[in-house]
Amino acid sequence: MLQIEKYKNTFGYNIYDITTQEGCFKMYFSNNLDLYWCILDITDELYKEFTITKENNFIFSLFDNLFNCIKDNEPFLNSKDNKIINKHKIFTSDIQKQLFKDNKIIWHSDNEVYDLSSSVTISKINNEEFKILFKKNIEFPQKFCVRFCNSGSRYNPFNVTFMNLYHNLEDYNFDYQENKNIKHKILIKNDSKLTEP
């Protein structure tokens, strides 16, 4: 079972709670104009993993697009407005190799020391599911939180692919309550807790 909840933070930006059988992680855009994927639950665990299966077709397809864009070194391929043409493939090759290793996407949180940073690893398993593995910052282990900077990212321009996923969640049919064994619902509320970490 997978559940997606949508609501607003105090700055008016969408927050998406992605809940799987393993727990919940959040995707949100902050007032500093950067994207965050976070787990707010306080735990002693260093790692936390989530599974997105193919039966959850909508979000699986978004992760599939993300994965393929990075794997194929085409960061602008699935831009929502379809006006951005990928002209930078030759210039992004070295960055793509840092981000995509051993058939996995590994994003180390921007604005953190690389070797100590929080990270998220996205693995595709037999074309049937994605594993989303969060790792905490070793120096600040209070929570899992990964930052995707839209200015000055070490992985620029691949931050665009993550922003595309976030924006495309807006197309999710939140009014449709149940499809197969997947629950969907929408919550409209303000959450003052979600500010820049």
PDB file of N, CA, C and O in Angstrom, residues 32-109:
ATOM      1  N   ASN A  32      13.996  28.984   0.783  1.00  0.00           N
ATOM      2  CA  ASN A  32      15.311  29.283   0.215  1.00  0.00           C
ATOM      3  C   ASN A  32      15.415  28.825  -1.240  1.00  0.00           C
ATOM      4  O   ASN A  32      16.484  28.882  -1.842  1.00  0.00           O
ATOM      5  N   LEU A  33      14.286  28.339  -1.796  1.00  0.00           N
ATOM      6  CA  LEU A  33      14.153  27.916  -3.193  1.00  0.00           C
ATOM      7  C   LEU A  33      14.910  26.627  -3.501  1.00  0.00           C
ATOM      8  O   LEU A  33      15.242  26.350  -4.662  1.00  0.00           O
ATOM      9  N   ASP A  34      15.155  25.837  -2.479  1.00  0.00           N
ATOM     10  CA  ASP A  34      15.763  24.520  -2.660  1.00  0.00           C
ATOM     11  C   ASP A  34      14.743  23.428  -2.324  1.00  0.00           C
ATOM     12  O   ASP A  34      13.784  23.655  -1.592  1.00  0.00           O
ATOM     13  N   LEU A  35      15.002  22.256  -2.873  1.00  0.00           N
ATOM     14  CA  LEU A  35      14.153  21.090  -2.650  1.00  0.00           C
ATOM     15  C   LEU A  35      14.754  20.230  -1.550  1.00  0.00           C
ATOM     16  O   LEU A  35      15.981  20.100  -1.450  1.00  0.00           O
ATOM     17  N   TYR A  36      13.883  19.628  -0.728  1.00  0.00           N
ATOM     18  CA  TYR A  36      14.329  18.731   0.341  1.00  0.00           C
ATOM     19  C   TYR A  36      13.552  17.429   0.307  1.00  0.00           C
ATOM     20  O   TYR A  36      12.342  17.427   0.038  1.00  0.00           O
ATOM     21  N   TRP A  37      14.250  16.326   0.569  1.00  0.00           N
ATOM     22  CA  TRP A  37      13.620  15.043   0.882  1.00  0.00           C
ATOM     23  C   TRP A  37      14.018  14.735   2.320  1.00  0.00           C
ATOM     24  O   TRP A  37      15.218  14.652   2.629  1.00  0.00           O
ATOM     25  N   CYS A  38      13.045  14.554   3.185  1.00  0.00           N
ATOM     26  CA  CYS A  38      13.348  14.389   4.612  1.00  0.00           C
ATOM     27  C   CYS A  38      12.487  13.319   5.260  1.00  0.00           C
ATOM     28  O   CYS A  38      11.362  13.054   4.835  1.00  0.00           O
ATOM     29  N   ILE A  39      13.039  12.740   6.305  1.00  0.00           N
ATOM     30  CA  ILE A  39      12.293  11.912   7.248  1.00  0.00           C
ATOM     31  C   ILE A  39      12.374  12.644   8.579  1.00  0.00           C
ATOM     32  O   ILE A  39      13.467  12.839   9.112  1.00  0.00           O
ATOM     33  N   LEU A  40      11.241  13.045   9.104  1.00  0.00           N
ATOM     34  CA  LEU A  40      11.252  13.861  10.325  1.00  0.00           C
ATOM     35  C   LEU A  40      11.202  13.035  11.601  1.00  0.00           C
ATOM     36  O   LEU A  40      11.408  13.563  12.688  1.00  0.00           O
ATOM     37  N   ASP A  41      10.910  11.748  11.491  1.00  0.00           N
ATOM     38  CA  ASP A  41      10.891  10.896  12.680  1.00  0.00           C
ATOM     39  C   ASP A  41      12.283  10.824  13.300  1.00  0.00           C
ATOM     40  O   ASP A  41      13.279  10.615  12.601  1.00  0.00           O
ATOM     41  N   ILE A  42      12.355  10.995  14.595  1.00  0.00           N
ATOM     42  CA  ILE A  42      13.623  10.887  15.310  1.00  0.00           C
ATOM     43  C   ILE A  42      13.905   9.410  15.593  1.00  0.00           C
ATOM     44  O   ILE A  42      13.086   8.700  16.174  1.00  0.00           O
ATOM     45  N   THR A  43      15.045   8.949  15.152  1.00  0.00           N
ATOM     46  CA  THR A  43      15.410   7.546  15.325  1.00  0.00           C
ATOM     47  C   THR A  43      16.923   7.435  15.434  1.00  0.00           C
ATOM     48  O   THR A  43      17.659   8.307  14.962  1.00  0.00           O
ATOM     49  N   ASP A  44      17.389   6.367  16.050  1.00  0.00           N
ATOM     50  CA  ASP A  44      18.826   6.120  16.168  1.00  0.00           C
ATOM     51  C   ASP A  44      19.399   5.451  14.924  1.00  0.00           C
ATOM     52  O   ASP A  44      20.609   5.294  14.798  1.00  0.00           O
ATOM     53  N   GLU A  45      18.530   5.042  14.009  1.00  0.00           N
ATOM     54  CA  GLU A  45      18.993   4.360  12.806  1.00  0.00           C
ATOM     55  C   GLU A  45      19.805   5.309  11.937  1.00  0.00           C
ATOM     56  O   GLU A  45      19.495   6.490  11.804  1.00  0.00           O
ATOM     57  N   LEU A  46      20.861   4.767  11.306  1.00  0.00           N
ATOM     58  CA  LEU A  46      21.680   5.540  10.384  1.00  0.00           C
ATOM     59  C   LEU A  46      21.106   5.492   8.969  1.00  0.00           C
ATOM     60  O   LEU A  46      21.310   6.418   8.178  1.00  0.00           O
ATOM     61  N   TYR A  47      20.385   4.409   8.652  1.00  0.00           N
ATOM     62  CA  TYR A  47      19.809   4.219   7.320  1.00  0.00           C
ATOM     63  C   TYR A  47      18.311   3.956   7.434  1.00  0.00           C
ATOM     64  O   TYR A  47      17.839   3.382   8.425  1.00  0.00           O
ATOM     65  N   LYS A  48      17.581   4.362   6.404  1.00  0.00           N
ATOM     66  CA  LYS A  48      16.150   4.073   6.325  1.00  0.00           C
ATOM     67  C   LYS A  48      15.793   3.873   4.859  1.00  0.00           C
ATOM     68  O   LYS A  48      16.117   4.716   4.015  1.00  0.00           O
ATOM     69  N   GLU A  49      15.113   2.767   4.562  1.00  0.00           N
ATOM     70  CA  GLU A  49      14.813   2.409   3.175  1.00  0.00           C
ATOM     71  C   GLU A  49      13.311   2.336   2.927  1.00  0.00           C
ATOM     72  O   GLU A  49      12.538   1.903   3.782  1.00  0.00           O
ATOM     73  N   PHE A  50      12.907   2.772   1.725  1.00  0.00           N
ATOM     74  CA  PHE A  50      11.523   2.728   1.283  1.00  0.00           C
ATOM     75  C   PHE A  50      11.460   2.020  -0.067  1.00  0.00           C
ATOM     76  O   PHE A  50      12.428   2.041  -0.830  1.00  0.00           O
ATOM     77  N   THR A  51      10.294   1.428  -0.345  1.00  0.00           N
ATOM     78  CA  THR A  51      10.103   0.694  -1.599  1.00  0.00           C
ATOM     79  C   THR A  51       8.943   1.285  -2.377  1.00  0.00           C
ATOM     80  O   THR A  51       7.848   1.462  -1.843  1.00  0.00           O
ATOM     81  N   ILE A  52       9.191   1.616  -3.644  1.00  0.00           N
ATOM     82  CA  ILE A  52       8.153   2.067  -4.574  1.00  0.00           C
ATOM     83  C   ILE A  52       7.974   0.953  -5.599  1.00  0.00           C
ATOM     84  O   ILE A  52       8.895   0.671  -6.367  1.00  0.00           O
ATOM     85  N   THR A  53       6.814   0.319  -5.600  1.00  0.00           N
ATOM     86  CA  THR A  53       6.601  -0.825  -6.495  1.00  0.00           C
ATOM     87  C   THR A  53       5.889  -0.399  -7.773  1.00  0.00           C
ATOM     88  O   THR A  53       5.258   0.650  -7.853  1.00  0.00           O
ATOM     89  N   LYS A  54       5.950  -1.278  -8.762  1.00  0.00           N
ATOM     90  CA  LYS A  54       5.362  -0.989 -10.070  1.00  0.00           C
ATOM     91  C   LYS A  54       3.848  -0.905 -10.010  1.00  0.00           C
ATOM     92  O   LYS A  54       3.220  -0.267 -10.852  1.00  0.00           O
ATOM     93  N   GLU A  55       3.235  -1.556  -9.026  1.00  0.00           N
ATOM     94  CA  GLU A  55       1.775  -1.485  -8.916  1.00  0.00           C
ATOM     95  C   GLU A  55       1.320  -0.067  -8.555  1.00  0.00           C
ATOM     96  O   GLU A  55       0.184   0.310  -8.808  1.00  0.00           O
ATOM     97  N   ASN A  56       2.219   0.721  -7.961  1.00  0.00           N
ATOM     98  CA  ASN A  56       1.943   2.130  -7.693  1.00  0.00           C
ATOM     99  C   ASN A  56       2.377   2.925  -8.920  1.00  0.00           C
ATOM    100  O   ASN A  56       3.374   3.634  -8.912  1.00  0.00           O
ATOM    101  N   ASN A  57       1.596   2.790  -9.983  1.00  0.00           N
ATOM    102  CA  ASN A  57       2.054   3.168 -11.321  1.00  0.00           C
ATOM    103  C   ASN A  57       2.454   4.626 -11.444  1.00  0.00           C
ATOM    104  O   ASN A  57       3.472   4.949 -12.071  1.00  0.00           O
ATOM    105  N   PHE A  58       1.680   5.538 -10.878  1.00  0.00           N
ATOM    106  CA  PHE A  58       1.961   6.963 -11.082  1.00  0.00           C
ATOM    107  C   PHE A  58       3.326   7.347 -10.538  1.00  0.00           C
ATOM    108  O   PHE A  58       4.166   7.897 -11.259  1.00  0.00           O
ATOM    109  N   ILE A  59       3.565   7.068  -9.275  1.00  0.00           N
ATOM    110  CA  ILE A  59       4.844   7.496  -8.693  1.00  0.00           C
ATOM    111  C   ILE A  59       5.997   6.630  -9.191  1.00  0.00           C
ATOM    112  O   ILE A  59       7.129   7.102  -9.337  1.00  0.00           O
ATOM    113  N   PHE A  60       5.724   5.363  -9.497  1.00  0.00           N
ATOM    114  CA  PHE A  60       6.759   4.517 -10.098  1.00  0.00           C
ATOM    115  C   PHE A  60       7.244   5.131 -11.413  1.00  0.00           C
ATOM    116  O   PHE A  60       8.447   5.187 -11.673  1.00  0.00           O
ATOM    117  N   SER A  61       6.310   5.609 -12.227  1.00  0.00           N
ATOM    118  CA  SER A  61       6.687   6.195 -13.521  1.00  0.00           C
ATOM    119  C   SER A  61       7.505   7.472 -13.334  1.00  0.00           C
ATOM    120  O   SER A  61       8.414   7.756 -14.126  1.00  0.00           O
ATOM    121  N   LEU A  62       7.217   8.264 -12.285  1.00  0.00           N
ATOM    122  CA  LEU A  62       8.010   9.457 -12.018  1.00  0.00           C
ATOM    123  C   LEU A  62       9.446   9.093 -11.637  1.00  0.00           C
ATOM    124  O   LEU A  62      10.400   9.720 -12.100  1.00  0.00           O
ATOM    125  N   PHE A  63       9.597   8.087 -10.795  1.00  0.00           N
ATOM    126  CA  PHE A  63      10.934   7.645 -10.433  1.00  0.00           C
ATOM    127  C   PHE A  63      11.648   7.012 -11.630  1.00  0.00           C
ATOM    128  O   PHE A  63      12.868   7.146 -11.781  1.00  0.00           O
ATOM    129  N   ASP A  64      10.895   6.349 -12.473  1.00  0.00           N
ATOM    130  CA  ASP A  64      11.470   5.745 -13.675  1.00  0.00           C
ATOM    131  C   ASP A  64      12.014   6.830 -14.602  1.00  0.00           C
ATOM    132  O   ASP A  64      13.113   6.704 -15.156  1.00  0.00           O
ATOM    133  N   ASN A  65      11.252   7.907 -14.772  1.00  0.00           N
ATOM    134  CA  ASN A  65      11.719   9.028 -15.591  1.00  0.00           C
ATOM    135  C   ASN A  65      12.976   9.656 -14.995  1.00  0.00           C
ATOM    136  O   ASN A  65      13.944   9.944 -15.712  1.00  0.00           O
ATOM    137  N   LEU A  66      12.953   9.863 -13.684  1.00  0.00           N
ATOM    138  CA  LEU A  66      14.117  10.419 -12.998  1.00  0.00           C
ATOM    139  C   LEU A  66      15.344   9.542 -13.227  1.00  0.00           C
ATOM    140  O   LEU A  66      16.423  10.017 -13.596  1.00  0.00           O
ATOM    141  N   PHE A  67      15.168   8.257 -12.996  1.00  0.00           N
ATOM    142  CA  PHE A  67      16.269   7.298 -13.100  1.00  0.00           C
ATOM    143  C   PHE A  67      16.844   7.295 -14.514  1.00  0.00           C
ATOM    144  O   PHE A  67      18.070   7.355 -14.703  1.00  0.00           O
ATOM    145  N   ASN A  68      15.965   7.251 -15.518  1.00  0.00           N
ATOM    146  CA  ASN A  68      16.429   7.163 -16.904  1.00  0.00           C
ATOM    147  C   ASN A  68      17.093   8.456 -17.365  1.00  0.00           C
ATOM    148  O   ASN A  68      18.073   8.416 -18.126  1.00  0.00           O
ATOM    149  N   CYS A  69      16.578   9.595 -16.925  1.00  0.00           N
ATOM    150  CA  CYS A  69      17.196  10.874 -17.294  1.00  0.00           C
ATOM    151  C   CYS A  69      18.625  10.960 -16.790  1.00  0.00           C
ATOM    152  O   CYS A  69      19.526  11.421 -17.501  1.00  0.00           O
ATOM    153  N   ILE A  70      18.847  10.508 -15.568  1.00  0.00           N
ATOM    154  CA  ILE A  70      20.194  10.568 -14.994  1.00  0.00           C
ATOM    155  C   ILE A  70      21.078   9.479 -15.601  1.00  0.00           C
ATOM    156  O   ILE A  70      22.232   9.725 -15.965  1.00  0.00           O
ATOM    157  N   LYS A  71      20.541   8.298 -15.745  1.00  0.00           N
ATOM    158  CA  LYS A  71      21.310   7.198 -16.342  1.00  0.00           C
ATOM    159  C   LYS A  71      21.772   7.548 -17.750  1.00  0.00           C
ATOM    160  O   LYS A  71      22.917   7.268 -18.132  1.00  0.00           O
ATOM    161  N   ASP A  72      20.890   8.161 -18.529  1.00  0.00           N
ATOM    162  CA  ASP A  72      21.192   8.492 -19.929  1.00  0.00           C
ATOM    163  C   ASP A  72      21.823   9.865 -20.105  1.00  0.00           C
ATOM    164  O   ASP A  72      22.016  10.321 -21.233  1.00  0.00           O
ATOM    165  N   ASN A  73      22.118  10.536 -18.978  1.00  0.00           N
ATOM    166  CA  ASN A  73      22.752  11.853 -19.015  1.00  0.00           C
ATOM    167  C   ASN A  73      21.913  12.847 -19.811  1.00  0.00           C
ATOM    168  O   ASN A  73      22.411  13.586 -20.661  1.00  0.00           O
ATOM    169  N   GLU A  74      20.610  12.878 -19.531  1.00  0.00           N
ATOM    170  CA  GLU A  74      19.692  13.793 -20.201  1.00  0.00           C
ATOM    171  C   GLU A  74      18.843  14.517 -19.148  1.00  0.00           C
ATOM    172  O   GLU A  74      17.658  14.244 -18.992  1.00  0.00           O
ATOM    173  N   PRO A  75      19.462  15.441 -18.417  1.00  0.00           N
ATOM    174  CA  PRO A  75      18.773  16.044 -17.271  1.00  0.00           C
ATOM    175  C   PRO A  75      17.520  16.839 -17.617  1.00  0.00           C
ATOM    176  O   PRO A  75      16.657  17.008 -16.769  1.00  0.00           O
ATOM    177  N   PHE A  76      17.406  17.309 -18.863  1.00  0.00           N
ATOM    178  CA  PHE A  76      16.255  18.144 -19.226  1.00  0.00           C
ATOM    179  C   PHE A  76      15.203  17.392 -20.030  1.00  0.00           C
ATOM    180  O   PHE A  76      14.224  17.980 -20.473  1.00  0.00           O
ATOM    181  N   LEU A  77      15.384  16.097 -20.218  1.00  0.00           N
ATOM    182  CA  LEU A  77      14.530  15.349 -21.140  1.00  0.00           C
ATOM    183  C   LEU A  77      13.064  15.408 -20.760  1.00  0.00           C
ATOM    184  O   LEU A  77      12.189  15.523 -21.615  1.00  0.00           O
ATOM    185  N   ASN A  78      12.764  15.325 -19.458  1.00  0.00           N
ATOM    186  CA  ASN A  78      11.373  15.268 -19.026  1.00  0.00           C
ATOM    187  C   ASN A  78      10.917  16.550 -18.336  1.00  0.00           C
ATOM    188  O   ASN A  78      10.072  16.529 -17.459  1.00  0.00           O
ATOM    189  N   SER A  79      11.470  17.676 -18.763  1.00  0.00           N
ATOM    190  CA  SER A  79      11.000  18.947 -18.229  1.00  0.00           C
ATOM    191  C   SER A  79       9.532  19.114 -18.569  1.00  0.00           C
ATOM    192  O   SER A  79       9.091  18.821 -19.677  1.00  0.00           O
ATOM    193  N   LYS A  80       8.770  19.589 -17.589  1.00  0.00           N
ATOM    194  CA  LYS A  80       7.321  19.619 -17.731  1.00  0.00           C
ATOM    195  C   LYS A  80       6.862  20.516 -18.871  1.00  0.00           C
ATOM    196  O   LYS A  80       5.887  20.224 -19.548  1.00  0.00           O
ATOM    197  N   ASP A  81       7.570  21.623 -19.099  1.00  0.00           N
ATOM    198  CA  ASP A  81       7.119  22.539 -20.142  1.00  0.00           C
ATOM    199  C   ASP A  81       7.593  22.125 -21.532  1.00  0.00           C
ATOM    200  O   ASP A  81       7.185  22.706 -22.535  1.00  0.00           O
ATOM    201  N   ASN A  82       8.481  21.117 -21.597  1.00  0.00           N
ATOM    202  CA  ASN A  82       8.967  20.581 -22.869  1.00  0.00           C
ATOM    203  C   ASN A  82       9.642  21.636 -23.746  1.00  0.00           C
ATOM    204  O   ASN A  82       9.769  21.454 -24.951  1.00  0.00           O
ATOM    205  N   LYS A  83      10.060  22.737 -23.166  1.00  0.00           N
ATOM    206  CA  LYS A  83      10.712  23.781 -23.940  1.00  0.00           C
ATOM    207  C   LYS A  83      12.230  23.741 -23.797  1.00  0.00           C
ATOM    208  O   LYS A  83      12.945  24.385 -24.558  1.00  0.00           O
ATOM    209  N   ILE A  84      12.704  23.005 -22.788  1.00  0.00           N
ATOM    210  CA  ILE A  84      14.146  22.951 -22.567  1.00  0.00           C
ATOM    211  C   ILE A  84      14.712  21.790 -23.372  1.00  0.00           C
ATOM    212  O   ILE A  84      14.304  20.653 -23.221  1.00  0.00           O
ATOM    213  N   ILE A  85      15.635  22.083 -24.268  1.00  0.00           N
ATOM    214  CA  ILE A  85      16.256  21.059 -25.099  1.00  0.00           C
ATOM    215  C   ILE A  85      17.626  20.742 -24.510  1.00  0.00           C
ATOM    216  O   ILE A  85      18.406  21.642 -24.197  1.00  0.00           O
ATOM    217  N   ASN A  86      17.927  19.460 -24.393  1.00  0.00           N
ATOM    218  CA  ASN A  86      19.199  19.070 -23.793  1.00  0.00           C
ATOM    219  C   ASN A  86      20.334  19.312 -24.782  1.00  0.00           C
ATOM    220  O   ASN A  86      20.483  18.604 -25.760  1.00  0.00           O
ATOM    221  N   LYS A  87      21.109  20.364 -24.516  1.00  0.00           N
ATOM    222  CA  LYS A  87      22.245  20.697 -25.371  1.00  0.00           C
ATOM    223  C   LYS A  87      23.570  20.525 -24.631  1.00  0.00           C
ATOM    224  O   LYS A  87      24.618  20.887 -25.151  1.00  0.00           O
ATOM    225  N   HIS A  88      23.514  20.004 -23.417  1.00  0.00           N
ATOM    226  CA  HIS A  88      24.690  20.058 -22.550  1.00  0.00           C
ATOM    227  C   HIS A  88      25.258  18.672 -22.210  1.00  0.00           C
ATOM    228  O   HIS A  88      26.003  18.542 -21.256  1.00  0.00           O
ATOM    229  N   LYS A  89      24.892  17.665 -23.001  1.00  0.00           N
ATOM    230  CA  LYS A  89      25.258  16.301 -22.631  1.00  0.00           C
ATOM    231  C   LYS A  89      26.774  16.131 -22.483  1.00  0.00           C
ATOM    232  O   LYS A  89      27.254  15.512 -21.544  1.00  0.00           O
ATOM    233  N   ILE A  90      27.513  16.704 -23.407  1.00  0.00           N
ATOM    234  CA  ILE A  90      28.966  16.552 -23.356  1.00  0.00           C
ATOM    235  C   ILE A  90      29.557  17.224 -22.117  1.00  0.00           C
ATOM    236  O   ILE A  90      30.550  16.770 -21.552  1.00  0.00           O
ATOM    237  N   PHE A  91      28.922  18.294 -21.644  1.00  0.00           N
ATOM    238  CA  PHE A  91      29.448  19.040 -20.507  1.00  0.00           C
ATOM    239  C   PHE A  91      29.040  18.426 -19.166  1.00  0.00           C
ATOM    240  O   PHE A  91      29.636  18.740 -18.143  1.00  0.00           O
ATOM    241  N   THR A  92      28.008  17.601 -19.168  1.00  0.00           N
ATOM    242  CA  THR A  92      27.518  17.019 -17.923  1.00  0.00           C
ATOM    243  C   THR A  92      28.026  15.606 -17.689  1.00  0.00           C
ATOM    244  O   THR A  92      27.686  14.974 -16.691  1.00  0.00           O
ATOM    245  N   SER A  93      28.853  15.093 -18.589  1.00  0.00           N
ATOM    246  CA  SER A  93      29.298  13.700 -18.500  1.00  0.00           C
ATOM    247  C   SER A  93      29.995  13.393 -17.181  1.00  0.00           C
ATOM    248  O   SER A  93      29.701  12.391 -16.524  1.00  0.00           O
ATOM    249  N   ASP A  94      30.925  14.251 -16.762  1.00  0.00           N
ATOM    250  CA  ASP A  94      31.659  13.999 -15.512  1.00  0.00           C
ATOM    251  C   ASP A  94      30.740  14.076 -14.303  1.00  0.00           C
ATOM    252  O   ASP A  94      30.876  13.300 -13.347  1.00  0.00           O
ATOM    253  N   ILE A  95      29.792  15.005 -14.334  1.00  0.00           N
ATOM    254  CA  ILE A  95      28.847  15.137 -13.228  1.00  0.00           C
ATOM    255  C   ILE A  95      27.952  13.906 -13.166  1.00  0.00           C
ATOM    256  O   ILE A  95      27.671  13.366 -12.084  1.00  0.00           O
ATOM    257  N   GLN A  96      27.506  13.442 -14.319  1.00  0.00           N
ATOM    258  CA  GLN A  96      26.654  12.249 -14.374  1.00  0.00           C
ATOM    259  C   GLN A  96      27.381  11.039 -13.779  1.00  0.00           C
ATOM    260  O   GLN A  96      26.778  10.229 -13.073  1.00  0.00           O
ATOM    261  N   LYS A  97      28.669  10.934 -14.027  1.00  0.00           N
ATOM    262  CA  LYS A  97      29.435   9.802 -13.503  1.00  0.00           C
ATOM    263  C   LYS A  97      29.575   9.871 -11.986  1.00  0.00           C
ATOM    264  O   LYS A  97      29.685   8.834 -11.321  1.00  0.00           O
ATOM    265  N   GLN A  98      29.585  11.088 -11.428  1.00  0.00           N
ATOM    266  CA  GLN A  98      29.607  11.224  -9.969  1.00  0.00           C
ATOM    267  C   GLN A  98      28.280  10.800  -9.352  1.00  0.00           C
ATOM    268  O   GLN A  98      28.245  10.242  -8.258  1.00  0.00           O
ATOM    269  N   LEU A  99      27.202  11.076 -10.075  1.00  0.00           N
ATOM    270  CA  LEU A  99      25.856  10.872  -9.546  1.00  0.00           C
ATOM    271  C   LEU A  99      25.335   9.465  -9.777  1.00  0.00           C
ATOM    272  O   LEU A  99      24.559   8.939  -8.967  1.00  0.00           O
ATOM    273  N   PHE A 100      25.751   8.848 -10.867  1.00  0.00           N
ATOM    274  CA  PHE A 100      25.217   7.531 -11.247  1.00  0.00           C
ATOM    275  C   PHE A 100      26.351   6.513 -11.260  1.00  0.00           C
ATOM    276  O   PHE A 100      27.230   6.542 -12.115  1.00  0.00           O
ATOM    277  N   LYS A 101      26.320   5.618 -10.250  1.00  0.00           N
ATOM    278  CA  LYS A 101      27.375   4.614 -10.108  1.00  0.00           C
ATOM    279  C   LYS A 101      26.760   3.260  -9.809  1.00  0.00           C
ATOM    280  O   LYS A 101      25.811   3.156  -9.019  1.00  0.00           O
ATOM    281  N   ASP A 102      27.294   2.222 -10.435  1.00  0.00           N
ATOM    282  CA  ASP A 102      26.843   0.849 -10.174  1.00  0.00           C
ATOM    283  C   ASP A 102      25.328   0.722 -10.330  1.00  0.00           C
ATOM    284  O   ASP A 102      24.651   0.064  -9.534  1.00  0.00           O
ATOM    285  N   ASN A 103      24.810   1.390 -11.354  1.00  0.00           N
ATOM    286  CA  ASN A 103      23.375   1.357 -11.662  1.00  0.00           C
ATOM    287  C   ASN A 103      22.522   1.920 -10.522  1.00  0.00           C
ATOM    288  O   ASN A 103      21.389   1.490 -10.293  1.00  0.00           O
ATOM    289  N   LYS A 104      23.064   2.900  -9.812  1.00  0.00           N
ATOM    290  CA  LYS A 104      22.352   3.561  -8.723  1.00  0.00           C
ATOM    291  C   LYS A 104      22.566   5.073  -8.815  1.00  0.00           C
ATOM    292  O   LYS A 104      23.639   5.527  -9.221  1.00  0.00           O
ATOM    293  N   ILE A 105      21.538   5.811  -8.430  1.00  0.00           N
ATOM    294  CA  ILE A 105      21.689   7.248  -8.236  1.00  0.00           C
ATOM    295  C   ILE A 105      22.051   7.475  -6.771  1.00  0.00           C
ATOM    296  O   ILE A 105      21.348   6.999  -5.881  1.00  0.00           O
ATOM    297  N   ILE A 106      23.152   8.184  -6.534  1.00  0.00           N
ATOM    298  CA  ILE A 106      23.544   8.498  -5.157  1.00  0.00           C
ATOM    299  C   ILE A 106      23.739  10.005  -5.064  1.00  0.00           C
ATOM    300  O   ILE A 106      24.699  10.553  -5.606  1.00  0.00           O
ATOM    301  N   TRP A 107      22.792  10.670  -4.397  1.00  0.00           N
ATOM    302  CA  TRP A 107      22.859  12.134  -4.247  1.00  0.00           C
ATOM    303  C   TRP A 107      23.273  12.471  -2.824  1.00  0.00           C
ATOM    304  O   TRP A 107      22.565  12.178  -1.862  1.00  0.00           O
ATOM    305  N   HIS A 108      24.439  13.109  -2.696  1.00  0.00           N
ATOM    306  CA  HIS A 108      24.894  13.601  -1.398  1.00  0.00           C
ATOM    307  C   HIS A 108      24.352  15.010  -1.205  1.00  0.00           C
ATOM    308  O   HIS A 108      24.438  15.850  -2.098  1.00  0.00           O
ATOM    309  N   SER A 109      23.797  15.250  -0.051  1.00  0.00           N
ATOM    310  CA  SER A 109      23.123  16.513   0.236  1.00  0.00           C
ATOM    311  C   SER A 109      24.021  17.709  -0.063  1.00  0.00           C
ATOM    312  O   SER A 109      25.184  17.758   0.356  1.00  0.00           O
TER     313      SER A 109
END
